[in-house]
């Protein structure tokens, strides 16, 4: 399926707020001035007097941009030391943009530093606003470059321009290259599957296997043989050795879907594998070390999952180094239209139809609906509409939401209707008896206490 990441202003604005900038200059006044200037603009400002510490700082911190002074010994102002360190930075972190700082507005130095890989050049003393603009422009370019890399490499991003989804994309971009265990939370149909895949594709393990297991659907016996594998003869049907899914995912990523639905017994087995990072095939005594990145997903909210009678807390901690919560489609604003058009395009192609538009009434209907089944529900509704539509314009009548998704909703409506009926009846009867609670309770077939309880429940 074709996916794309859509870069918006919000993304790079968020990126700037999240950025970590390193400044190296032997003049403490400069360091203090820059730190004060940038403190409120970015997340972290690291200042360093001694350029010898650059390699160490680059290894320990995730630095988004560097401001590097050219001259360190005030007597020799050739800029050579600055060039040396610029090269060192480029060797170690070729993608981190470097802006050179110099007190000497020497155009030759400026040009040379750009040739050697610096992205820009500022001359001391600088105008604060101009410096901030330069920094912002550099960070924006960096984000755009990364997004281009993402799309060029076929990163299976997801569609979404809303701030909520951009936030998710940003998190993925940051987390994917780490080996952190990730728990993806979100209602049905919010795209947990796609996000898990995207994390793998954008991780350093993307050339290695990506193994998805729907653990929620495995029976007690299948759980072990599927995940851990077995030796020939381990049980009646074990006619030959079989590799478990954990071993298949070695050096890659394993995605355990519907993790919230596994039994306590299965949880214990899983926990032991995750703790020891080794698996033992059924019928074998030999434990094998496994190197996996773990991603789990569930549509059960975390608070509910934390009920210890159903889910072990220690396992939650183990699988949830970081969590990503996918917003419901209701929380994604105009993404609904973006997705609708995207699906209309896909299905028009699939069913060999001409390009299909959605008219204003259709959009209004899409915008007003609450999507209990989220993106999946929208996708099905658009598919149906594309199939049914006569002309090449989808209007409100062509969009039919599945009654299946609305079962819960109807029940909620029924419940509220019932409450409303009860409230109205109580009001009528109490009024009939001029507020005499004993008589009203008697007519309603309730005790006085029960009637009082209802009166307070309905704020009467
Ligand atoms: N942001 C998105 N852009 C494009 N397609 C999406 C997006 N989010 C979800 N989809 C599509 O919606 C459908 C449902 O997504 P997915 O199966 O990933 O949901 P899920 O969260 O895993 O749901 P469940 O909890 O029911 O398993 C898929 O066909 C997926 O391709
Ligand atoms: Mg899923």
Short mmCIF file of C-alpha atoms and ligand atoms in Angstrom, two decimals:
data_model
loop_
_atom_site.label_atom_id
_atom_site.label_comp_id
_atom_site.label_asym_id
_atom_site.label_seq_id
_atom_site.Cartn_x
_atom_site.Cartn_y
_atom_site.Cartn_z
CA UNK A 1 0.00 0.00 0.00
CA UNK A 2 1.21 3.45 -0.81
CA UNK A 3 1.82 5.59 2.22
CA UNK A 4 3.28 8.98 2.59
CA UNK A 5 4.41 11.27 5.34
CA UNK A 6 3.20 14.77 4.93
CA UNK A 7 5.52 17.45 6.22
CA UNK A 8 3.79 20.47 7.65
CA UNK A 9 4.83 23.57 9.45
CA UNK A 10 3.88 21.97 12.75
CA UNK A 11 6.37 19.20 12.28
CA UNK A 12 9.40 21.38 11.96
CA UNK A 13 8.16 23.79 14.60
CA UNK A 14 7.92 20.85 16.95
CA UNK A 15 11.33 19.76 15.80
CA UNK A 16 12.84 23.10 16.78
CA UNK A 17 11.24 23.01 20.22
CA UNK A 18 12.64 19.52 20.64
CA UNK A 19 16.09 20.28 19.31
CA UNK A 20 19.37 19.95 21.13
CA UNK A 21 22.03 22.45 20.03
CA UNK A 22 25.73 22.30 20.83
CA UNK A 23 27.85 25.47 20.87
CA UNK A 24 31.63 25.37 20.99
CA UNK A 25 33.52 28.59 21.57
CA UNK A 26 36.44 29.42 23.84
CA UNK A 27 34.87 32.75 24.78
CA UNK A 28 32.63 32.22 27.79
CA UNK A 29 30.77 35.46 27.12
CA UNK A 30 29.73 34.13 23.72
CA UNK A 31 28.61 30.84 25.27
CA UNK A 32 26.53 32.61 27.90
CA UNK A 33 24.98 34.96 25.37
CA UNK A 34 23.98 32.16 22.99
CA UNK A 35 22.69 30.01 25.79
CA UNK A 36 20.44 32.79 27.08
CA UNK A 37 19.27 33.56 23.58
CA UNK A 38 18.34 29.99 22.68
CA UNK A 39 17.13 28.76 26.06
CA UNK A 40 13.50 29.50 25.29
CA UNK A 41 13.66 28.45 21.63
CA UNK A 42 14.95 24.90 21.87
CA UNK A 43 14.84 22.02 24.29
CA UNK A 44 18.51 21.84 25.19
CA UNK A 45 21.57 24.01 24.72
CA UNK A 46 24.94 22.42 25.45
CA UNK A 47 27.87 24.82 25.73
CA UNK A 48 31.51 23.76 25.52
CA UNK A 49 34.75 25.75 25.77
CA UNK A 50 37.13 23.03 24.77
CA UNK A 51 36.78 21.55 21.26
CA UNK A 52 38.69 18.45 22.38
CA UNK A 53 35.45 17.42 24.09
CA UNK A 54 33.45 17.41 20.85
CA UNK A 55 33.78 13.67 20.10
CA UNK A 56 32.63 12.73 23.59
CA UNK A 57 29.66 15.10 23.43
CA UNK A 58 28.63 13.72 20.04
CA UNK A 59 28.63 10.19 21.39
CA UNK A 60 26.72 10.97 24.56
CA UNK A 61 24.04 13.33 23.24
CA UNK A 62 21.66 13.27 20.35
CA UNK A 63 22.64 16.64 18.89
CA UNK A 64 20.55 18.25 16.15
CA UNK A 65 22.79 21.15 15.26
CA UNK A 66 26.19 22.63 16.09
CA UNK A 67 27.48 26.19 16.29
CA UNK A 68 31.24 25.98 15.97
CA UNK A 69 33.78 28.72 16.52
CA UNK A 70 36.60 28.93 13.99
CA UNK A 71 39.37 30.31 16.15
CA UNK A 72 40.40 28.92 19.48
CA UNK A 73 43.79 30.40 20.22
CA UNK A 74 43.35 34.16 20.08
CA UNK A 75 46.89 34.59 18.70
CA UNK A 76 46.46 32.46 15.58
CA UNK A 77 43.35 33.47 13.73
CA UNK A 78 43.61 31.29 10.68
CA UNK A 79 40.49 29.32 11.40
CA UNK A 80 42.48 26.11 10.99
CA UNK A 81 41.41 24.64 14.26
CA UNK A 82 37.79 25.30 13.38
CA UNK A 83 38.24 23.51 10.06
CA UNK A 84 39.89 20.59 11.79
CA UNK A 85 36.93 20.20 14.14
CA UNK A 86 34.42 20.71 11.36
CA UNK A 87 36.00 17.74 9.54
CA UNK A 88 35.97 15.65 12.70
CA UNK A 89 32.27 16.39 13.22
CA UNK A 90 31.46 15.56 9.59
CA UNK A 91 33.34 12.25 9.91
CA UNK A 92 31.42 11.28 13.01
CA UNK A 93 28.00 12.81 12.29
CA UNK A 94 27.71 13.73 8.62
CA UNK A 95 24.02 14.63 8.95
CA UNK A 96 24.32 17.11 11.80
CA UNK A 97 24.35 20.65 10.37
CA UNK A 98 27.20 22.88 11.51
CA UNK A 99 27.10 26.68 11.50
CA UNK A 100 30.51 28.31 11.80
CA UNK A 101 31.12 31.35 14.00
CA UNK A 102 33.92 33.78 13.49
CA UNK A 103 34.85 37.22 14.68
CA UNK A 104 36.47 37.96 11.37
CA UNK A 105 34.14 38.57 8.48
CA UNK A 106 36.59 37.01 6.09
CA UNK A 107 34.71 36.00 2.99
CA UNK A 108 37.35 33.42 2.05
CA UNK A 109 36.95 31.66 5.35
CA UNK A 110 33.20 31.70 4.91
CA UNK A 111 33.35 30.16 1.47
CA UNK A 112 35.90 27.61 2.53
CA UNK A 113 33.86 26.49 5.53
CA UNK A 114 30.83 26.00 3.28
CA UNK A 115 32.96 23.91 0.93
CA UNK A 116 34.14 21.81 3.85
CA UNK A 117 30.60 20.97 4.81
CA UNK A 118 29.36 23.79 7.07
CA UNK A 119 25.79 24.71 6.34
CA UNK A 120 26.12 28.40 7.13
CA UNK A 121 28.30 31.03 8.65
CA UNK A 122 27.72 33.79 11.25
CA UNK A 123 29.96 36.70 12.02
CA UNK A 124 30.50 38.00 15.56
CA UNK A 125 28.92 40.19 16.81
CA UNK A 126 25.67 38.92 15.39
CA UNK A 127 22.12 40.18 15.41
CA UNK A 128 20.16 37.92 17.72
CA UNK A 129 17.12 37.71 15.48
CA UNK A 130 19.20 36.87 12.47
CA UNK A 131 21.01 34.14 14.36
CA UNK A 132 17.70 32.61 15.47
CA UNK A 133 16.38 32.78 11.90
CA UNK A 134 19.50 31.02 10.63
CA UNK A 135 19.14 28.30 13.24
CA UNK A 136 15.44 27.79 12.47
CA UNK A 137 16.05 27.68 8.75
CA UNK A 138 18.81 25.11 9.24
CA UNK A 139 16.68 22.88 11.45
CA UNK A 140 13.77 23.15 9.02
CA UNK A 141 16.00 22.05 6.19
CA UNK A 142 17.27 19.16 8.25
CA UNK A 143 13.72 17.94 8.93
CA UNK A 144 12.76 18.24 5.27
CA UNK A 145 15.88 16.37 4.22
CA UNK A 146 15.04 13.56 6.62
CA UNK A 147 11.48 13.39 5.37
CA UNK A 148 12.71 13.15 1.80
CA UNK A 149 14.97 10.33 2.82
CA UNK A 150 12.02 8.67 4.51
CA UNK A 151 9.82 8.79 1.41
CA UNK A 152 12.63 7.92 -0.98
CA UNK A 153 13.41 4.84 1.03
CA UNK A 154 9.77 3.79 0.92
CA UNK A 155 9.20 4.42 4.60
CA UNK A 156 5.68 3.26 5.15
CA UNK A 157 4.48 6.34 6.86
CA UNK A 158 0.86 7.03 7.47
CA UNK A 159 -1.34 9.78 6.19
CA UNK A 160 -2.05 12.57 8.61
CA UNK A 161 -1.61 16.30 8.75
CA UNK A 162 -3.33 16.83 12.08
CA UNK A 163 -1.14 17.93 14.97
CA UNK A 164 -2.01 14.68 16.76
CA UNK A 165 -0.65 12.54 13.91
CA UNK A 166 2.34 14.77 13.27
CA UNK A 167 3.18 14.24 16.90
CA UNK A 168 3.07 10.48 16.36
CA UNK A 169 5.31 10.74 13.27
CA UNK A 170 7.82 12.81 15.16
CA UNK A 171 7.89 10.26 17.95
CA UNK A 172 8.44 7.43 15.49
CA UNK A 173 11.25 9.27 13.82
CA UNK A 174 12.95 9.70 17.17
CA UNK A 175 12.24 6.25 18.59
CA UNK A 176 12.62 4.03 15.55
CA UNK A 177 16.44 4.08 15.43
CA UNK A 178 16.70 3.23 19.13
CA UNK A 179 16.13 -0.30 20.32
CA UNK A 180 13.49 0.73 22.85
CA UNK A 181 10.56 -1.62 23.35
CA UNK A 182 7.44 0.14 22.17
CA UNK A 183 3.84 -0.37 23.14
CA UNK A 184 1.36 0.99 20.63
CA UNK A 185 -2.02 1.87 22.07
CA UNK A 186 -5.12 2.98 20.23
CA UNK A 187 -8.71 2.09 19.45
CA UNK A 188 -9.61 -0.42 16.73
CA UNK A 189 -8.65 0.67 13.26
CA UNK A 190 -6.40 3.57 14.25
CA UNK A 191 -3.44 2.13 12.33
CA UNK A 192 -1.43 0.29 14.99
CA UNK A 193 -0.34 -2.30 12.48
CA UNK A 194 0.94 0.25 10.01
CA UNK A 195 2.77 2.14 12.74
CA UNK A 196 4.55 -1.00 13.95
CA UNK A 197 5.71 -1.68 10.40
CA UNK A 198 6.81 1.92 9.98
CA UNK A 199 8.92 1.75 13.14
CA UNK A 200 10.69 -1.32 11.82
CA UNK A 201 11.22 0.15 8.37
CA UNK A 202 12.74 3.25 9.84
CA UNK A 203 14.89 1.41 12.35
CA UNK A 204 18.47 0.25 12.03
CA UNK A 205 17.09 -3.30 11.78
CA UNK A 206 15.16 -2.64 8.58
CA UNK A 207 17.23 -5.06 6.52
CA UNK A 208 16.47 -7.82 9.02
CA UNK A 209 13.21 -9.73 9.50
CA UNK A 210 9.96 -8.16 10.66
CA UNK A 211 7.77 -10.80 12.24
CA UNK A 212 4.19 -10.11 13.23
CA UNK A 213 2.32 -12.47 15.54
CA UNK A 214 -1.29 -11.98 16.56
CA UNK A 215 -0.73 -13.39 20.03
CA UNK A 216 -4.29 -12.60 21.09
CA UNK A 217 -5.55 -15.24 18.68
CA UNK A 218 -3.26 -18.07 19.81
CA UNK A 219 -4.58 -20.88 21.98
CA UNK A 220 -2.62 -21.93 25.05
CA UNK A 221 -0.82 -24.76 23.22
CA UNK A 222 -0.28 -22.93 19.95
CA UNK A 223 1.18 -19.98 21.82
CA UNK A 224 4.31 -21.87 22.82
CA UNK A 225 4.88 -23.84 19.65
CA UNK A 226 4.32 -20.78 17.50
CA UNK A 227 6.50 -18.41 19.48
CA UNK A 228 9.22 -20.72 20.72
CA UNK A 229 9.22 -23.44 18.04
CA UNK A 230 9.63 -27.17 18.63
CA UNK A 231 11.85 -30.17 18.04
CA UNK A 232 10.67 -33.10 16.00
CA UNK A 233 8.75 -35.44 18.27
CA UNK A 234 8.10 -32.83 20.98
CA UNK A 235 4.41 -33.69 20.65
CA UNK A 236 2.31 -35.96 18.41
CA UNK A 237 2.05 -33.60 15.45
CA UNK A 238 5.64 -32.38 15.60
CA UNK A 239 6.88 -34.23 12.52
CA UNK A 240 9.90 -32.03 12.02
CA UNK A 241 11.82 -29.26 13.78
CA UNK A 242 10.20 -25.88 13.59
CA UNK A 243 11.65 -22.46 14.18
CA UNK A 244 9.69 -20.29 16.58
CA UNK A 245 8.70 -16.75 15.67
CA UNK A 246 11.13 -15.28 18.18
CA UNK A 247 14.03 -17.07 16.52
CA UNK A 248 12.79 -16.05 13.08
CA UNK A 249 12.86 -12.44 14.23
CA UNK A 250 16.48 -12.71 15.39
CA UNK A 251 18.32 -9.42 14.76
CA UNK A 252 15.08 -7.90 13.53
CA UNK A 253 11.76 -6.84 15.02
CA UNK A 254 8.96 -8.92 16.50
CA UNK A 255 5.52 -7.34 16.62
CA UNK A 256 3.15 -8.93 19.13
CA UNK A 257 -0.34 -7.74 18.27
CA UNK A 258 -3.34 -7.87 20.63
CA UNK A 259 -1.01 -8.35 23.58
CA UNK A 260 -3.78 -7.31 25.99
CA UNK A 261 -5.71 -10.48 25.26
CA UNK A 262 -3.25 -13.15 26.39
CA UNK A 263 -3.78 -15.24 29.50
CA UNK A 264 -1.77 -14.86 32.70
CA UNK A 265 -0.07 -18.16 31.93
CA UNK A 266 1.01 -16.93 28.51
CA UNK A 267 2.19 -13.69 30.08
CA UNK A 268 4.47 -15.58 32.44
CA UNK A 269 6.06 -17.46 29.54
CA UNK A 270 6.51 -14.32 27.53
CA UNK A 271 8.02 -12.45 30.45
CA UNK A 272 10.62 -15.12 31.01
CA UNK A 273 11.71 -14.96 27.34
CA UNK A 274 11.91 -11.19 27.44
CA UNK A 275 13.83 -11.14 30.69
CA UNK A 276 16.38 -13.71 29.67
CA UNK A 277 16.45 -12.78 26.01
CA UNK A 278 16.56 -16.46 25.18
CA UNK A 279 14.13 -19.09 23.97
CA UNK A 280 14.01 -22.83 24.32
CA UNK A 281 12.21 -24.88 21.70
CA UNK A 282 9.56 -27.29 22.94
CA UNK A 283 11.19 -30.68 23.38
CA UNK A 284 14.66 -29.16 23.62
CA UNK A 285 16.84 -28.28 26.55
CA UNK A 286 19.04 -25.90 24.68
CA UNK A 287 18.31 -22.21 25.21
CA UNK A 288 19.11 -19.90 22.31
CA UNK A 289 20.00 -16.25 22.77
CA UNK A 290 17.85 -13.92 20.72
CA UNK A 291 18.42 -10.33 19.73
CA UNK A 292 15.06 -8.74 18.99
CA UNK A 293 13.39 -5.39 19.02
CA UNK A 294 9.99 -5.76 20.60
CA UNK A 295 6.88 -3.89 19.53
CA UNK A 296 3.51 -4.71 21.07
CA UNK A 297 0.05 -3.35 20.41
CA UNK A 298 -3.34 -3.44 22.04
CA UNK A 299 -6.65 -1.65 21.78
CA UNK A 300 -7.16 -1.95 25.54
CA UNK A 301 -6.44 1.36 27.30
CA UNK A 302 -3.39 1.25 29.58
CA UNK A 303 -5.33 1.91 32.79
CA UNK A 304 -7.56 -1.03 32.01
CA UNK A 305 -4.56 -3.18 31.12
CA UNK A 306 -3.02 -2.37 34.48
CA UNK A 307 -5.68 -4.47 36.24
CA UNK A 308 -3.43 -7.03 37.90
CA UNK A 309 -5.98 -9.78 37.86
CA UNK A 310 -5.74 -9.73 34.07
CA UNK A 311 -2.30 -8.45 33.21
CA UNK A 312 1.02 -8.63 35.04
CA UNK A 313 2.49 -5.28 35.94
CA UNK A 314 6.06 -6.51 35.46
CA UNK A 315 5.21 -7.51 31.89
CA UNK A 316 3.69 -4.09 31.20
CA UNK A 317 6.92 -2.46 32.34
CA UNK A 318 8.95 -4.84 30.23
CA UNK A 319 7.03 -4.25 26.98
CA UNK A 320 6.41 -0.59 27.52
CA UNK A 321 9.70 1.26 27.58
CA UNK A 322 7.93 3.87 25.53
CA UNK A 323 4.33 4.03 24.47
CA UNK A 324 2.80 5.56 21.40
CA UNK A 325 -0.90 6.29 21.65
CA UNK A 326 -2.62 6.66 18.32
CA UNK A 327 -5.35 9.27 18.35
CA UNK A 328 -8.84 8.17 17.34
CA UNK A 329 -10.01 9.46 13.98
CA UNK A 330 -12.32 11.85 15.87
CA UNK A 331 -9.24 13.56 17.24
CA UNK A 332 -7.62 14.06 13.85
CA UNK A 333 -9.64 16.99 12.51
CA UNK A 334 -9.41 17.38 8.75
CA UNK A 335 -7.38 14.18 8.31
CA UNK A 336 -10.79 12.58 7.69
CA UNK A 337 -11.04 14.33 4.32
CA UNK A 338 -7.44 13.67 3.45
CA UNK A 339 -7.88 9.96 4.17
CA UNK A 340 -11.26 9.83 2.41
CA UNK A 341 -9.76 11.26 -0.77
CA UNK A 342 -6.81 8.96 -0.48
CA UNK A 343 -9.04 5.89 -0.17
CA UNK A 344 -11.33 7.15 -2.95
CA UNK A 345 -8.27 7.28 -5.18
CA UNK A 346 -7.16 3.79 -4.26
CA UNK A 347 -10.59 2.20 -4.76
CA UNK A 348 -11.34 4.10 -7.95
CA UNK A 349 -8.22 2.47 -9.34
CA UNK A 350 -9.05 -0.92 -7.88
CA UNK A 351 -12.58 -0.93 -9.36
CA UNK A 352 -11.46 0.67 -12.63
CA UNK A 353 -13.46 3.84 -12.20
CA UNK A 354 -12.66 7.37 -13.27
CA UNK A 355 -11.27 9.78 -10.69
CA UNK A 356 -13.86 10.17 -7.94
CA UNK A 357 -14.62 13.37 -6.04
CA UNK A 358 -16.51 13.80 -2.80
CA UNK A 359 -18.99 16.69 -2.88
CA UNK A 360 -19.70 19.17 -0.06
CA UNK A 361 -22.67 17.23 1.34
CA UNK A 362 -20.56 14.09 1.33
CA UNK A 363 -17.76 15.86 3.15
CA UNK A 364 -20.21 17.25 5.65
CA UNK A 365 -21.45 13.76 6.39
CA UNK A 366 -17.89 12.48 6.75
CA UNK A 367 -17.01 15.36 9.03
CA UNK A 368 -20.02 14.88 11.30
CA UNK A 369 -19.61 11.17 11.93
CA UNK A 370 -17.84 9.83 15.04
CA UNK A 371 -16.09 6.74 13.57
CA UNK A 372 -16.14 4.13 16.33
CA UNK A 373 -14.16 1.92 13.90
CA UNK A 374 -11.74 4.75 13.08
CA UNK A 375 -9.69 4.71 9.85
CA UNK A 376 -10.73 1.16 8.98
CA UNK A 377 -14.39 2.15 9.15
CA UNK A 378 -13.80 5.19 6.97
CA UNK A 379 -11.87 3.04 4.53
CA UNK A 380 -14.73 0.52 4.22
CA UNK A 381 -17.34 3.27 3.90
CA UNK A 382 -15.39 4.87 1.05
CA UNK A 383 -14.84 1.51 -0.63
CA UNK A 384 -18.60 0.85 -0.54
CA UNK A 385 -19.33 4.33 -1.83
CA UNK A 386 -16.89 3.95 -4.71
CA UNK A 387 -18.48 0.65 -5.70
CA UNK A 388 -22.06 1.95 -5.47
CA UNK A 389 -21.70 5.43 -6.89
CA UNK A 390 -23.18 5.92 -10.37
CA UNK A 391 -21.42 9.08 -11.45
CA UNK A 392 -17.95 10.03 -10.34
CA UNK A 393 -19.06 12.15 -7.41
CA UNK A 394 -19.68 10.71 -3.96
CA UNK A 395 -22.48 12.50 -2.14
CA UNK A 396 -23.95 12.08 1.35
CA UNK A 397 -26.37 9.33 0.28
CA UNK A 398 -23.56 7.20 -1.10
CA UNK A 399 -21.78 7.12 2.24
CA UNK A 400 -23.23 4.49 4.51
CA UNK A 401 -21.59 3.72 7.83
CA UNK A 402 -21.71 0.17 9.05
CA UNK A 403 -24.44 -0.56 11.59
CA UNK A 404 -22.05 -3.15 13.04
CA UNK A 405 -19.74 -0.47 14.38
CA UNK A 406 -22.66 1.31 15.96
CA UNK A 407 -23.98 -1.48 18.15
CA UNK A 408 -22.29 -0.06 21.22
CA UNK A 409 -23.38 3.42 20.26
CA UNK A 410 -27.03 2.39 19.90
CA UNK A 411 -26.87 0.81 23.30
CA UNK A 412 -25.50 4.02 24.77
CA UNK A 413 -28.37 5.87 23.13
CA UNK A 414 -30.86 3.37 24.49
CA UNK A 415 -29.35 3.78 27.93
CA UNK A 416 -29.61 7.54 27.82
CA UNK A 417 -33.18 7.31 26.51
CA UNK A 418 -34.08 5.06 29.41
CA UNK A 419 -32.52 7.44 31.90
CA UNK A 420 -34.38 10.31 30.33
CA UNK A 421 -37.65 8.41 30.61
CA UNK A 422 -36.97 7.64 34.26
CA UNK A 423 -36.12 11.25 35.00
CA UNK A 424 -39.27 12.53 33.27
CA UNK A 425 -41.51 10.04 35.07
CA UNK A 426 -40.05 10.94 38.46
CA UNK A 427 -40.48 14.64 37.73
CA UNK A 428 -44.12 14.18 36.66
CA UNK A 429 -45.04 12.06 39.70
CA UNK A 430 -43.26 14.31 42.21
CA UNK A 431 -45.04 17.33 40.73
CA UNK A 432 -48.36 15.54 40.81
CA UNK A 433 -47.95 15.00 44.56
CA UNK A 434 -46.76 18.59 45.06
CA UNK A 435 -43.32 17.47 46.17
CA UNK A 436 -44.59 14.96 48.74
CA UNK A 437 -41.81 12.37 48.58
CA UNK A 438 -43.60 9.65 50.55
CA UNK A 439 -46.59 9.68 48.22
CA UNK A 440 -44.51 10.03 45.07
CA UNK A 441 -42.28 7.12 46.15
CA UNK A 442 -45.33 4.99 46.83
CA UNK A 443 -46.77 5.64 43.37
CA UNK A 444 -43.41 4.94 41.73
CA UNK A 445 -43.01 1.70 43.67
CA UNK A 446 -39.79 2.91 45.29
CA UNK A 447 -38.64 3.34 48.88
CA UNK A 448 -38.15 6.92 50.02
CA UNK A 449 -34.37 6.43 50.10
CA UNK A 450 -34.37 5.04 46.57
CA UNK A 451 -36.35 8.02 45.36
CA UNK A 452 -34.00 10.45 47.11
CA UNK A 453 -31.06 8.71 45.50
CA UNK A 454 -32.60 9.17 42.06
CA UNK A 455 -33.51 12.79 42.74
CA UNK A 456 -29.92 13.54 43.57
CA UNK A 457 -28.66 11.48 40.62
CA UNK A 458 -30.73 13.59 38.25
CA UNK A 459 -29.94 16.80 40.09
CA UNK A 460 -33.61 17.46 40.84
N1 LIG B 1 -2.92 7.12 8.90
C1 LIG B 1 -3.30 6.21 8.00
N2 LIG B 1 -3.11 6.41 6.68
C2 LIG B 1 -3.52 5.51 5.79
N3 LIG B 1 -4.14 4.37 6.07
C3 LIG B 1 -4.35 4.10 7.36
C4 LIG B 1 -3.96 5.00 8.39
N4 LIG B 1 -4.31 4.47 9.58
C5 LIG B 1 -4.89 3.30 9.30
N5 LIG B 1 -4.93 3.07 7.98
C6 LIG B 1 -5.57 1.91 7.32
O1 LIG B 1 -6.69 1.55 8.11
C7 LIG B 1 -6.80 0.16 8.27
C8 LIG B 1 -6.77 -0.23 9.71
O2 LIG B 1 -5.49 -0.02 10.24
P1 LIG B 1 -4.77 -1.09 11.21
O3 LIG B 1 -5.13 -2.47 10.82
O4 LIG B 1 -3.35 -0.73 11.25
O5 LIG B 1 -5.50 -0.71 12.57
P2 LIG B 1 -5.28 -1.30 14.02
O6 LIG B 1 -5.08 -0.13 14.92
O7 LIG B 1 -4.21 -2.33 13.98
O8 LIG B 1 -6.68 -1.92 14.34
P3 LIG B 1 -7.10 -3.21 15.28
O9 LIG B 1 -6.98 -2.75 16.70
O10 LIG B 1 -8.50 -3.44 14.88
O11 LIG B 1 -6.15 -4.30 14.92
C9 LIG B 1 -5.68 -0.45 7.45
O12 LIG B 1 -6.20 -0.80 6.20
C10 LIG B 1 -4.68 0.66 7.33
O13 LIG B 1 -3.97 0.54 6.15
MG1 LIG B 2 -4.23 -4.37 14.31
#
